[in-house]
Amino acid sequence: MRRPNFRRARRTEKLPAAPPSVWLAASFAAMPKSKRTSLHPDLAEVLLTEAQIKRRVKSIAREIKAAYGDSEFTIISLINGAVLFTADLMREIDNPVRLDCIRVSSYGTKTKSIGTPQIIHSLTLDIKKRHVLLIDDILDTGKTLKLVSELILKLHPASLRTCVLLDKKARREVPIEADFVGFEIPDKFVVGYGLDFAERYRNLSGIGVLKPEKQTTAGWSAG
Ligand code: 5GP
Ligand code: MG
């Protein structure tokens, strides 16, 4: 059975080596002027435009297809953050897929993970002997992916692979890597394309760095 990529440890199913898949998020300043559309005034910098994300989502889908062939698999999406990425990615995949979601405790109004994440809402589908693809928005300390991977493995899936849109390698505390990674990004707090600060900014079409002075809910009114 294939297990998650706890730094090359505990792999039991042999898979063809994946091509180097990580794309570095180019800085906004380095983009051609024509692409520098302003995403939101609260952003200090745009890391990824909608077009860049779209292109990469299509190519991750090809990598996933190469790994699974025509087999059916079950997507498990970590909500809310991975909702937009999951929705776009699964529409690029023509395999038979099932979808379930797990909700893990969020940062709330913080911008750094504190303590151990908690599972707030777990699976409803039976994943025993099923191929599972776990999808998250961003791999940061690694605690969330490790917690959820361990929960899934206890349910005896046929295999488990992991996929994240973003990877902040510099912040890793737990030795875990994802099988499919969209972009490696610097250690900055980002929002957009599903990623939030206190539930805001999820609906931005691209991803950017939130201005430090906007990393507070002071002055927000209930809406
Ligand atoms: P980890 O457990 O790997 O430290 O954190 C994973 C979770 O933290 C992600 O699913 C995401 O919800 C949140 N997270 C980590 N970095 C960022 C970030 O830069 N921006 C936002 N909005 N969420 C983040
Ligand atoms: Mg999350």
Tab-separated table of C-alpha atoms and ligand atoms in Angstrom:
chain	number	residue	atom	x	y	z
A	1	MET	CA	0.000	0.000	0.000
A	2	ARG	CA	1.228	3.486	-0.791
A	3	ARG	CA	1.695	5.732	2.205
A	4	PRO	CA	2.233	9.481	2.325
A	5	ASN	CA	5.604	10.972	1.713
A	6	PHE	CA	6.969	11.295	5.253
A	7	ARG	CA	10.355	12.281	3.801
A	8	ARG	CA	10.892	9.164	1.749
A	9	ALA	CA	10.054	6.939	4.720
A	10	ARG	CA	7.509	4.128	4.812
A	11	ARG	CA	6.761	3.896	1.077
A	12	THR	CA	5.620	0.419	0.281
A	13	GLU	CA	4.044	0.709	-3.146
A	14	LYS	CA	6.527	1.344	-5.952
A	15	LEU	CA	5.459	4.186	-8.210
A	16	PRO	CA	7.175	5.646	-11.265
A	17	ALA	CA	9.302	8.642	-10.242
A	18	ALA	CA	7.352	11.858	-10.633
A	19	PRO	CA	8.969	14.593	-12.733
A	20	PRO	CA	10.154	17.631	-10.763
A	21	SER	CA	6.838	19.361	-10.421
A	22	VAL	CA	7.344	22.421	-8.285
A	23	TRP	CA	7.053	25.795	-9.914
A	24	LEU	CA	8.457	28.754	-8.070
A	25	ALA	CA	6.060	31.622	-7.603
A	26	ALA	CA	7.617	34.482	-9.565
A	27	SER	CA	7.557	37.808	-7.798
A	28	PHE	CA	5.007	40.282	-9.032
A	29	ALA	CA	7.713	42.823	-9.738
A	30	ALA	CA	9.327	40.430	-12.200
A	31	MET	CA	6.112	40.007	-14.184
A	32	PRO	CA	5.587	41.769	-17.491
A	33	LYS	CA	3.700	45.030	-16.992
A	34	SER	CA	0.707	43.689	-18.901
A	35	LYS	CA	0.165	41.017	-16.212
A	36	ARG	CA	0.387	43.353	-13.236
A	37	THR	CA	-3.319	43.711	-12.711
A	38	SER	CA	-4.076	44.908	-9.233
A	39	LEU	CA	-5.830	42.126	-7.337
A	40	HIS	CA	-6.817	43.866	-4.114
A	41	PRO	CA	-5.697	47.058	-2.328
A	42	ASP	CA	-4.936	45.120	0.903
A	43	LEU	CA	-2.170	43.149	-0.813
A	44	ALA	CA	1.479	44.164	-0.567
A	45	GLU	CA	2.420	41.948	-3.497
A	46	VAL	CA	0.741	39.576	-5.958
A	47	LEU	CA	2.523	36.214	-6.006
A	48	LEU	CA	0.328	34.323	-8.461
A	49	THR	CA	-2.124	35.593	-11.019
A	50	GLU	CA	-5.306	33.802	-12.023
A	51	ALA	CA	-3.701	32.835	-15.341
A	52	GLN	CA	-0.620	31.339	-13.670
A	53	ILE	CA	-2.785	29.309	-11.296
A	54	LYS	CA	-4.987	28.080	-14.153
A	55	ARG	CA	-1.967	26.899	-16.135
A	56	ARG	CA	-0.457	25.115	-13.155
A	57	VAL	CA	-3.747	23.469	-12.144
A	58	LYS	CA	-3.958	21.961	-15.632
A	59	SER	CA	-0.418	20.609	-15.400
A	60	ILE	CA	-0.929	19.190	-11.885
A	61	ALA	CA	-3.994	17.403	-13.277
A	62	ARG	CA	-1.744	15.825	-15.914
A	63	GLU	CA	0.701	14.682	-13.207
A	64	ILE	CA	-2.172	13.184	-11.235
A	65	LYS	CA	-3.504	11.435	-14.317
A	66	ALA	CA	-0.048	9.975	-14.960
A	67	ALA	CA	0.034	8.595	-11.411
A	68	TYR	CA	-3.460	7.087	-11.344
A	69	GLY	CA	-3.968	6.091	-14.977
A	70	ASP	CA	-7.677	5.492	-15.494
A	71	SER	CA	-8.344	4.237	-11.945
A	72	GLU	CA	-11.037	5.619	-9.733
A	73	PHE	CA	-9.917	7.538	-6.665
A	74	THR	CA	-11.434	9.450	-3.775
A	75	ILE	CA	-10.560	13.103	-3.347
A	76	ILE	CA	-10.472	14.353	0.222
A	77	SER	CA	-10.401	18.131	0.341
A	78	LEU	CA	-9.441	20.101	3.448
A	79	ILE	CA	-12.037	22.825	3.775
A	80	ASN	CA	-12.437	25.714	3.604
A	81	GLY	CA	-9.033	26.636	2.195
A	82	ALA	CA	-8.771	23.982	-0.523
A	83	VAL	CA	-12.299	24.502	-1.911
A	84	LEU	CA	-11.393	26.593	-4.960
A	85	PHE	CA	-8.281	24.575	-5.816
A	86	THR	CA	-10.169	21.284	-5.460
A	87	ALA	CA	-13.078	22.491	-7.595
A	88	ASP	CA	-10.776	23.628	-10.409
A	89	LEU	CA	-8.452	20.625	-10.219
A	90	MET	CA	-11.155	17.961	-10.238
A	91	ARG	CA	-12.737	19.499	-13.340
A	92	GLU	CA	-9.414	18.935	-15.148
A	93	ILE	CA	-9.483	15.220	-14.285
A	94	ASP	CA	-11.597	12.769	-16.272
A	95	ASN	CA	-11.148	9.740	-13.983
A	96	PRO	CA	-14.143	8.538	-12.010
A	97	VAL	CA	-13.713	10.360	-8.685
A	98	ARG	CA	-15.574	10.585	-5.400
A	99	LEU	CA	-15.348	13.670	-3.179
A	100	ASP	CA	-15.360	14.062	0.581
A	101	CYS	CA	-14.170	16.874	2.847
A	102	ILE	CA	-12.483	17.193	6.218
A	103	ARG	CA	-12.585	20.383	8.255
A	104	VAL	CA	-9.535	21.124	10.368
A	105	SER	CA	-9.341	23.933	12.945
A	106	SER	CA	-8.237	27.174	11.319
A	107	TYR	CA	-5.887	30.004	12.255
A	108	GLY	CA	-8.913	32.211	13.032
A	109	THR	CA	-7.554	35.741	13.253
A	110	LYS	CA	-3.898	34.618	13.528
A	111	THR	CA	-1.403	34.333	10.687
A	112	LYS	CA	0.791	31.577	12.163
A	113	SER	CA	-0.145	28.070	13.295
A	114	ILE	CA	-0.186	27.695	17.063
A	115	GLY	CA	-0.337	24.295	18.784
A	116	THR	CA	-1.841	21.167	17.266
A	117	PRO	CA	-4.556	21.359	14.603
A	118	GLN	CA	-7.833	19.620	15.454
A	119	ILE	CA	-10.255	17.753	13.171
A	120	ILE	CA	-13.599	19.569	13.473
A	121	HIS	CA	-15.544	17.519	10.913
A	122	SER	CA	-14.414	14.168	9.545
A	123	LEU	CA	-15.203	11.909	6.582
A	124	THR	CA	-18.594	10.603	5.580
A	125	LEU	CA	-17.462	8.253	2.760
A	126	ASP	CA	-15.969	4.816	3.400
A	127	ILE	CA	-12.400	4.850	2.075
A	128	LYS	CA	-11.358	1.298	2.984
A	129	LYS	CA	-9.434	-0.223	0.032
A	130	ARG	CA	-9.968	3.001	-1.971
A	131	HIS	CA	-7.236	5.087	-3.600
A	132	VAL	CA	-7.227	8.439	-1.810
A	133	LEU	CA	-5.915	11.820	-2.958
A	134	LEU	CA	-5.743	14.305	-0.087
A	135	ILE	CA	-5.828	17.959	-1.200
A	136	ASP	CA	-4.908	21.043	0.818
A	137	ASP	CA	-4.331	24.676	-0.082
A	138	ILE	CA	-0.916	25.122	1.523
A	139	LEU	CA	1.724	23.034	3.260
A	140	ASP	CA	3.282	25.105	6.021
A	141	THR	CA	4.541	23.509	9.264
A	142	GLY	CA	3.228	20.153	7.997
A	143	LYS	CA	1.150	19.467	11.116
A	144	THR	CA	-2.203	19.489	9.296
A	145	LEU	CA	-1.142	17.148	6.486
A	146	LYS	CA	0.457	14.757	8.971
A	147	LEU	CA	-2.601	14.709	11.249
A	148	VAL	CA	-5.032	14.073	8.407
A	149	SER	CA	-2.758	11.545	6.651
A	150	GLU	CA	-2.544	9.531	9.853
A	151	LEU	CA	-6.318	9.608	10.270
A	152	ILE	CA	-6.811	8.396	6.675
A	153	LEU	CA	-4.235	5.615	7.020
A	154	LYS	CA	-6.078	4.256	10.053
A	155	LEU	CA	-9.060	3.712	7.737
A	156	HIS	CA	-7.023	1.324	5.528
A	157	PRO	CA	-7.187	2.958	2.071
A	158	ALA	CA	-5.636	1.125	-0.894
A	159	SER	CA	-3.223	4.062	-1.270
A	160	LEU	CA	-2.761	7.641	-0.159
A	161	ARG	CA	-1.252	10.507	-2.124
A	162	THR	CA	-1.182	14.168	-1.149
A	163	CYS	CA	-1.501	17.328	-3.229
A	164	VAL	CA	-1.041	20.965	-2.187
A	165	LEU	CA	-1.252	24.104	-4.280
A	166	LEU	CA	1.374	25.980	-2.260
A	167	ASP	CA	4.405	24.885	-0.263
A	168	LYS	CA	6.172	27.120	2.294
A	169	LYS	CA	9.182	24.847	2.694
A	170	ALA	CA	11.019	27.230	5.008
A	171	ARG	CA	8.409	26.778	7.743
A	172	ARG	CA	8.350	22.998	7.962
A	173	GLU	CA	8.334	21.564	11.507
A	174	VAL	CA	7.165	18.050	10.663
A	175	PRO	CA	9.106	15.962	8.094
A	176	ILE	CA	6.421	15.588	5.438
A	177	GLU	CA	6.326	16.424	1.726
A	178	ALA	CA	3.371	16.363	-0.653
A	179	ASP	CA	3.366	14.122	-3.725
A	180	PHE	CA	2.036	16.912	-5.966
A	181	VAL	CA	2.992	20.552	-5.313
A	182	GLY	CA	1.764	23.525	-7.307
A	183	PHE	CA	4.140	26.307	-6.306
A	184	GLU	CA	6.864	26.811	-3.751
A	185	ILE	CA	6.383	30.195	-2.105
A	186	PRO	CA	8.405	32.305	0.361
A	187	ASP	CA	7.598	32.496	4.078
A	188	LYS	CA	4.919	35.193	3.827
A	189	PHE	CA	1.254	35.179	4.854
A	190	VAL	CA	-0.788	34.814	1.673
A	191	VAL	CA	-4.479	35.126	0.854
A	192	GLY	CA	-6.712	34.555	-2.153
A	193	TYR	CA	-7.920	31.613	-4.265
A	194	GLY	CA	-9.455	29.962	-1.189
A	195	LEU	CA	-6.908	31.160	1.367
A	196	ASP	CA	-8.271	33.560	3.977
A	197	PHE	CA	-7.480	35.923	6.763
A	198	ALA	CA	-10.324	35.647	9.310
A	199	GLU	CA	-12.531	34.266	6.466
A	200	ARG	CA	-11.903	37.209	4.117
A	201	TYR	CA	-10.129	37.290	0.737
A	202	ARG	CA	-10.996	33.673	-0.225
A	203	ASN	CA	-12.733	34.972	-3.359
A	204	LEU	CA	-9.696	36.661	-4.929
A	205	SER	CA	-8.875	35.051	-8.273
A	206	GLY	CA	-5.114	35.146	-7.615
A	207	ILE	CA	-2.848	34.842	-4.565
A	208	GLY	CA	-0.969	37.634	-2.834
A	209	VAL	CA	0.803	38.680	0.346
A	210	LEU	CA	-1.473	40.465	2.828
A	211	LYS	CA	-0.109	43.831	3.970
A	212	PRO	CA	1.121	43.543	7.601
A	213	GLU	CA	-1.199	46.379	8.684
A	214	LYS	CA	-4.152	44.416	7.282
A	215	GLN	CA	-3.368	41.333	9.393
A	216	THR	CA	-5.836	42.428	12.074
A	217	THR	CA	-9.610	42.481	12.370
A	218	ALA	CA	-9.561	45.719	14.362
A	219	GLY	CA	-12.073	48.096	12.814
A	220	TRP	CA	-14.064	45.372	10.987
A	221	SER	CA	-17.792	45.610	11.390
A	222	ALA	CA	-20.124	42.590	11.264
A	223	GLY	CA	-21.528	42.164	7.770
B	1	5GP	P1	0.314	23.598	8.644
B	1	5GP	O1	-0.449	22.645	9.515
B	1	5GP	O2	1.081	22.937	7.536
B	1	5GP	O3	1.180	24.527	9.464
B	1	5GP	O4	-0.717	24.587	8.036
B	1	5GP	C1	-1.561	24.263	7.060
B	1	5GP	C2	-2.758	25.193	7.111
B	1	5GP	O5	-2.425	26.478	7.633
B	1	5GP	C3	-3.269	25.448	5.724
B	1	5GP	O6	-4.236	24.503	5.389
B	1	5GP	C4	-3.830	26.842	5.820
B	1	5GP	O7	-5.174	26.748	6.251
B	1	5GP	C5	-3.037	27.513	6.897
B	1	5GP	N1	-1.971	28.395	6.357
B	1	5GP	C6	-0.643	28.192	6.373
B	1	5GP	N2	0.026	29.217	5.799
B	1	5GP	C7	-0.929	30.093	5.398
B	1	5GP	C8	-0.887	31.359	4.708
B	1	5GP	O8	0.157	31.913	4.334
B	1	5GP	N3	-2.100	31.943	4.476
B	1	5GP	C9	-3.277	31.399	4.854
B	1	5GP	N4	-4.390	32.078	4.569
B	1	5GP	N5	-3.357	30.213	5.484
B	1	5GP	C10	-2.192	29.570	5.753
B	2	MG	MG	-6.186	24.949	5.624
